[in-house]
Short mmCIF file of C-alpha atoms in Angstrom, two decimals:
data_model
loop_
_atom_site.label_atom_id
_atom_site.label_comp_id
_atom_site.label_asym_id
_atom_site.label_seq_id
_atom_site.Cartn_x
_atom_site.Cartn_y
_atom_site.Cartn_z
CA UNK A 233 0.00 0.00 0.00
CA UNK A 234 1.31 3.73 -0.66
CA UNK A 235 1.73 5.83 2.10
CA UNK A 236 3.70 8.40 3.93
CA UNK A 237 5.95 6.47 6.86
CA UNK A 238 7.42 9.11 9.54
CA UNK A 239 10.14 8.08 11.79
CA UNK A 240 11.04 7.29 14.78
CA UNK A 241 7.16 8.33 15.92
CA UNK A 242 8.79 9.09 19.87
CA UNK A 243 12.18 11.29 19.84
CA UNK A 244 14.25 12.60 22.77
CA UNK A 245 16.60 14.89 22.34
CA UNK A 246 19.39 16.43 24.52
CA UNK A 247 19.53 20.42 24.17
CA UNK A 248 22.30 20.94 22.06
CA UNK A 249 22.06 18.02 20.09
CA UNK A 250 20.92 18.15 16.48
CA UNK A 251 18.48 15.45 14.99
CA UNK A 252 17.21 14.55 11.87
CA UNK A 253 13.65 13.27 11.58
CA UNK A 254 12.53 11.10 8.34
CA UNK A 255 9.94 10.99 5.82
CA UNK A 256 9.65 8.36 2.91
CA UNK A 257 6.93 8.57 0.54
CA UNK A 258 6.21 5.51 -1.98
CA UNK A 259 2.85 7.69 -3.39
CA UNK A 260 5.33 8.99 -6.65
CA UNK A 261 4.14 12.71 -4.95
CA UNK A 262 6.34 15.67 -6.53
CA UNK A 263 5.86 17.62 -3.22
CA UNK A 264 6.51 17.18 0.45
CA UNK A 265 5.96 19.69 3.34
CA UNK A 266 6.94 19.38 7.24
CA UNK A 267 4.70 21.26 9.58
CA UNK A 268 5.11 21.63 12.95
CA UNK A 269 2.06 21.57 15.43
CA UNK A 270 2.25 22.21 19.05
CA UNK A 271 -0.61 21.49 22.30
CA UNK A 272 -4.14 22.32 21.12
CA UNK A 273 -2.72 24.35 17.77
CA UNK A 274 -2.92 24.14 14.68
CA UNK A 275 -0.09 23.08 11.79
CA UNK A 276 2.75 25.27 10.63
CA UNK A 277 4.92 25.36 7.64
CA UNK A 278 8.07 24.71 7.89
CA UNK A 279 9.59 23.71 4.85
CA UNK A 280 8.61 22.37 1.24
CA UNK A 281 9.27 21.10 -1.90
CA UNK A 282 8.07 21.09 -4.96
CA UNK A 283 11.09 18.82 -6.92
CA UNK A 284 13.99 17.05 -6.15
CA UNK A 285 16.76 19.47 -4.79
CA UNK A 286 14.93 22.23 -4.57
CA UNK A 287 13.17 23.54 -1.15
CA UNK A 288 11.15 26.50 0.22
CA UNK A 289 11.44 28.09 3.24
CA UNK A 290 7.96 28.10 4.79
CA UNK A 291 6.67 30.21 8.46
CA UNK A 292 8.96 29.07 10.63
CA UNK A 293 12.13 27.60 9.45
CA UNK A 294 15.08 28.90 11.15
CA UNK A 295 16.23 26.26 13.32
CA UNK A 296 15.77 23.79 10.79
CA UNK A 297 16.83 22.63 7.58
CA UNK A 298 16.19 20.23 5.08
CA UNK A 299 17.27 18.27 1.86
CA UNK A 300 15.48 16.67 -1.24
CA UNK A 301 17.89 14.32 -2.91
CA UNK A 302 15.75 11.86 -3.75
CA UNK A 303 11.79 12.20 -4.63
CA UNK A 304 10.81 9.83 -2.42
CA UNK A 305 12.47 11.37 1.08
CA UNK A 306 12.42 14.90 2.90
CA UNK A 307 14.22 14.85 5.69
CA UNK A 308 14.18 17.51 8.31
CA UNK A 309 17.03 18.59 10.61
CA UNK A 310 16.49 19.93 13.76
CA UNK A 311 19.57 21.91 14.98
CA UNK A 312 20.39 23.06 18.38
CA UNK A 313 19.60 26.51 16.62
CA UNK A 314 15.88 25.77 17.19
CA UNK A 315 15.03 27.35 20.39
CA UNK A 316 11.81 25.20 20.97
CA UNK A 317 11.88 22.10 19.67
CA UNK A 318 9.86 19.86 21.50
CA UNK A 319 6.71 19.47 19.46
CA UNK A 320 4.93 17.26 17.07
CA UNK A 321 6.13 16.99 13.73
CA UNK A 322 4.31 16.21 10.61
CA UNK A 323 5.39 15.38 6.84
CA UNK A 324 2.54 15.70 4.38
CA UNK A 325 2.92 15.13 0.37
CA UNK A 326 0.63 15.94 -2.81
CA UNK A 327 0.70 15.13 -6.49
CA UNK A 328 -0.18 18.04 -9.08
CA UNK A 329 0.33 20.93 -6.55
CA UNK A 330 -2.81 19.82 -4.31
CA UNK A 331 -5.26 19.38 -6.85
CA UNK A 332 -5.60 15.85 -5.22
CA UNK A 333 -5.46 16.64 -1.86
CA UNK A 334 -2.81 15.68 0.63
CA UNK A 335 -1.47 12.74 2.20
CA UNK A 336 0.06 12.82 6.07
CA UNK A 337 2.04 10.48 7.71
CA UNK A 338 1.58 9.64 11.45
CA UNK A 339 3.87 12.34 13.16
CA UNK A 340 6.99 12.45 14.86
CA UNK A 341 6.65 13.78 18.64
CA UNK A 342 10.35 15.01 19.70
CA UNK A 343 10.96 15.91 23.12
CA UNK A 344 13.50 17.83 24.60
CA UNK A 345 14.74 16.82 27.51
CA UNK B 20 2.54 36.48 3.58
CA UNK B 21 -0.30 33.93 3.54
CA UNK B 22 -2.93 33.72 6.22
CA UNK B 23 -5.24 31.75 7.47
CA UNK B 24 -7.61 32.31 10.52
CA UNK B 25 -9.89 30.42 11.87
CA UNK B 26 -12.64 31.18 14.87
CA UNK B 27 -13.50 30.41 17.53
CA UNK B 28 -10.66 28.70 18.72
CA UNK B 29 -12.22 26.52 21.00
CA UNK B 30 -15.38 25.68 21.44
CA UNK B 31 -17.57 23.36 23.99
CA UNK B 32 -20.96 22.06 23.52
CA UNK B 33 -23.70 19.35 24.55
CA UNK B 34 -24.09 16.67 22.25
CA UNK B 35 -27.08 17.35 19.63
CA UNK B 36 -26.10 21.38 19.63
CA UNK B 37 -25.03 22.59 16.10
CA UNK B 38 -21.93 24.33 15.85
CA UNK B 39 -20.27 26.19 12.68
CA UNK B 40 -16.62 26.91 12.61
CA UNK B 41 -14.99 29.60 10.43
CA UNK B 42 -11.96 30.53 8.72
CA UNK B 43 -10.76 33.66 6.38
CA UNK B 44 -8.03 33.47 4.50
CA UNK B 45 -5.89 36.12 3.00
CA UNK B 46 -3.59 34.30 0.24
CA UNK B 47 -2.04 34.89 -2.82
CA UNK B 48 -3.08 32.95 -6.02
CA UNK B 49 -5.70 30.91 -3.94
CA UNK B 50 -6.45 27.43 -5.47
CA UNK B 51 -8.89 25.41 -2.77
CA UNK B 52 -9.31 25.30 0.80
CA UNK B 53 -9.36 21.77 2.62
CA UNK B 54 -10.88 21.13 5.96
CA UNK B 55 -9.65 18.51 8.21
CA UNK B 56 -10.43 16.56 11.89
CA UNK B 57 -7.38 15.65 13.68
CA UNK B 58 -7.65 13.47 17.09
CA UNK B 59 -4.41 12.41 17.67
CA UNK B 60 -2.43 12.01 15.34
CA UNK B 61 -2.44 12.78 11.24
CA UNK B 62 -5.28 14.96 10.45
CA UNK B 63 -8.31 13.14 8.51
CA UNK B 64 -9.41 15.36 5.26
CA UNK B 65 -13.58 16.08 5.66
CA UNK B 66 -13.50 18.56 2.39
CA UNK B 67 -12.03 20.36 -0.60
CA UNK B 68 -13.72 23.83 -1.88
CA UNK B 69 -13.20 25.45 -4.93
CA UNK B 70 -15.82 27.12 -6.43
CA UNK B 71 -18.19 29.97 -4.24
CA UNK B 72 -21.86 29.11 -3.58
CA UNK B 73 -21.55 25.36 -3.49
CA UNK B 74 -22.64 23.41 -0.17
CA UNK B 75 -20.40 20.07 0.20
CA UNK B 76 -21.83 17.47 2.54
CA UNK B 77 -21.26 14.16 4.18
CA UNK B 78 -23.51 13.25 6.76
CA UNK B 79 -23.59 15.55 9.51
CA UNK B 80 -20.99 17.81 8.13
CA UNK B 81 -21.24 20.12 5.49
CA UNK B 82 -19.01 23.21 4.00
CA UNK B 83 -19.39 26.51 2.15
CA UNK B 84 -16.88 28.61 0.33
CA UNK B 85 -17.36 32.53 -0.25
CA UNK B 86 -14.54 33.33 -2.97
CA UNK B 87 -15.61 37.01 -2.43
CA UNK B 88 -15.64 37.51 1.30
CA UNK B 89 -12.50 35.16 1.42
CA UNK B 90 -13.66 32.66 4.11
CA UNK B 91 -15.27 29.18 4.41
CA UNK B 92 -17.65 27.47 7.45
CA UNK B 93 -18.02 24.21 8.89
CA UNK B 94 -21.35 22.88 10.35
CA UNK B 95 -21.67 20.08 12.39
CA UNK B 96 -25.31 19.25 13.17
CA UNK B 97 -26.96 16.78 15.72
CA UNK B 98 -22.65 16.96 16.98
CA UNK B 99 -21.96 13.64 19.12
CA UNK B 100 -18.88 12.99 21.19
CA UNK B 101 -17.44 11.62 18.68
CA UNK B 102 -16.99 15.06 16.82
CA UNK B 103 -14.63 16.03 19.93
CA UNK B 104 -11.50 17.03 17.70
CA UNK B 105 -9.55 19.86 16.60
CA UNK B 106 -10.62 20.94 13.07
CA UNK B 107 -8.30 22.93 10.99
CA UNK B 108 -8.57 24.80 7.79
CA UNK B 109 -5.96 25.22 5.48
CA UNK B 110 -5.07 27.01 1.80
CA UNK B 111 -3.75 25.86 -1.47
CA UNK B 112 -2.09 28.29 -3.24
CA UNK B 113 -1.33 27.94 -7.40
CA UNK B 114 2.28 26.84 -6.09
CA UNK B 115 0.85 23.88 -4.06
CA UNK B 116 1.73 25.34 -1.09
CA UNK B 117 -0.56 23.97 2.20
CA UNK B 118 -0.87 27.22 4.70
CA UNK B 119 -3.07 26.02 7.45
CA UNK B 120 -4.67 27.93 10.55
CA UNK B 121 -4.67 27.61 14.10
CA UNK B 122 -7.26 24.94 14.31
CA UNK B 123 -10.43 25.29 16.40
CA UNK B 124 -10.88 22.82 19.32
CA UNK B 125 -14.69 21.47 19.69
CA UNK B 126 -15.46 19.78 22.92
CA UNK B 127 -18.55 17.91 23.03
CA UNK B 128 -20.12 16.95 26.30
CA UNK B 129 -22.53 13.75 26.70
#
C-alpha cells in the first residue's frame, strides 16, 4: 500500500544536540511539506518542496533545515539553533500541486529533555 | 505572507447542539481550501472547496466557500462525542503550497 511512513514516531533529544527526523513517501508525490504543530494548535509550515533538490522556506524555518535528494524522502534537521523544539512533527505530500489533496504520515513527537 | 484564521478557537458544547466553525483566509493565487479533523495524530481530510456558492456534505458535516468575502464554514449538526477534535482549515495556493490555521478545538459533552 502507498503511504507516507514518519520516523522514529517518539524522539528525545538532549539540548544541544541536532536530529534529523525522516519521511519516505512511496505515493510517486512531486511535493513534500513538514509542519510543525504544538498542544491544542494548529499546523505550521516549515519547509517544502516542490522537486527534487529544490526547497522553500515556509513560516517558521530557522532552526531547521532540510534536503530533497531523492523524490521519495524529505528529511528535516532539527539543529540546536531551534530554540523550541519539543513538538509534534508532521510530513505531508501531494501530487499536481494539491489538486488531489494531501497525504500525512503519522507524526513524529520530539521531546527535549 | 499567507494567512489563514480560523474562529472560535475553541469551542464546547452538549451533544445534539449545532456548531459552525470559520476561517478567512488572506492568500495569494488561492487554489482550494481543505478542511480537516485531527484526534491524535495525522489529520483526517472532511473537504475540498473550490468554487463559491456550493454546499459540500457528508452526513452531519457540510461546508461553504465565499470566494468574495474570502472565508469558508463548517457545520456540524446533531454533533456527538465523537466530533470532539480539533478541526483545521488550510489554503492551497497555485504553487501547491498547504498554509493552514490555528485549528479550532470542539469539545462535546454527553
Amino acid at each position: 500500500d502507498g503511504g507516507i511512513t514518519q520516523s522514529p514516531k517518539y524522539l528525545f533529544r538532549k539540548e544541544g544536540q541536532n536530529v534529523t527526523l525522516s519521511c519516505e513517501q512511496n505515493l510517486n508525490h512531486d511535493a513534500m511539506y513538514w509542519y510543525r504543530q504544538d498542544p491544542g494548535q494548529g499546523l505550521r509550515l516549515i519547509y517544502y518542496s516542490q522537486i527534487v533538490n529544490d526547497f522553500q522556506k515556509g513560516d517558521i524555518a530557522e532552526g531547521y533545515s532540510v534536503s530533497r535528494e531523492k523524490k521519495e524522502s524529505f528529511p528535516l534537521t532539527v539543529t540546536s539553533a531551534q530554540k523550541n523544539p519539543t513538538a509534534f512533527y508532521l510530513c505531508a505530500s501531494s501530487k499536481d500541486r494539491g489538486s488531489y489533496g494531501y497525504t500525512f504520515g503519522s507524526g513524529t513527537r520530539l521531546t527535549v529533555v | 505572507e499567507d494567512k489563514v484564521v480560523q474562529s472560535p478557537l475553541s469551542l464546547v458544547v452538549h451533544e445534539g447542539d449545532t456548531v459552525t466553525l470559520n476561517c478567512s483566509y488572506e492568500v495569494t493565487n488561492f487554489r482550494s481550501l481543505l478542511w480537516y479533523k485531527q484526534e491524535k495524530k495525522a489529520p483526517t481530510f472532511l473537504f475540498m472547496l473550490t468554487s463559491s456558492g456550493i454546499e459540500k456534505k457528508s452526513g452531519r458535516l457540510s461546508s461553504i466557500l465565499d470566494k468574495k468575502e474570502l472565508f469558508s464554514i463548517l457545520n456540524i449538526t446533531a454533533t456527538q462525542t465523537g466530533d470532539s477534535a480539533i478541526y483545521l482549515c488550510a489554503v492551497v495556493t497555485s504553487y501547491g503550497k498547504l498554509t493552514f490555521g490555528q485549528g479550532t478545538i470542539l469539545t462535546v459533552h454527553p
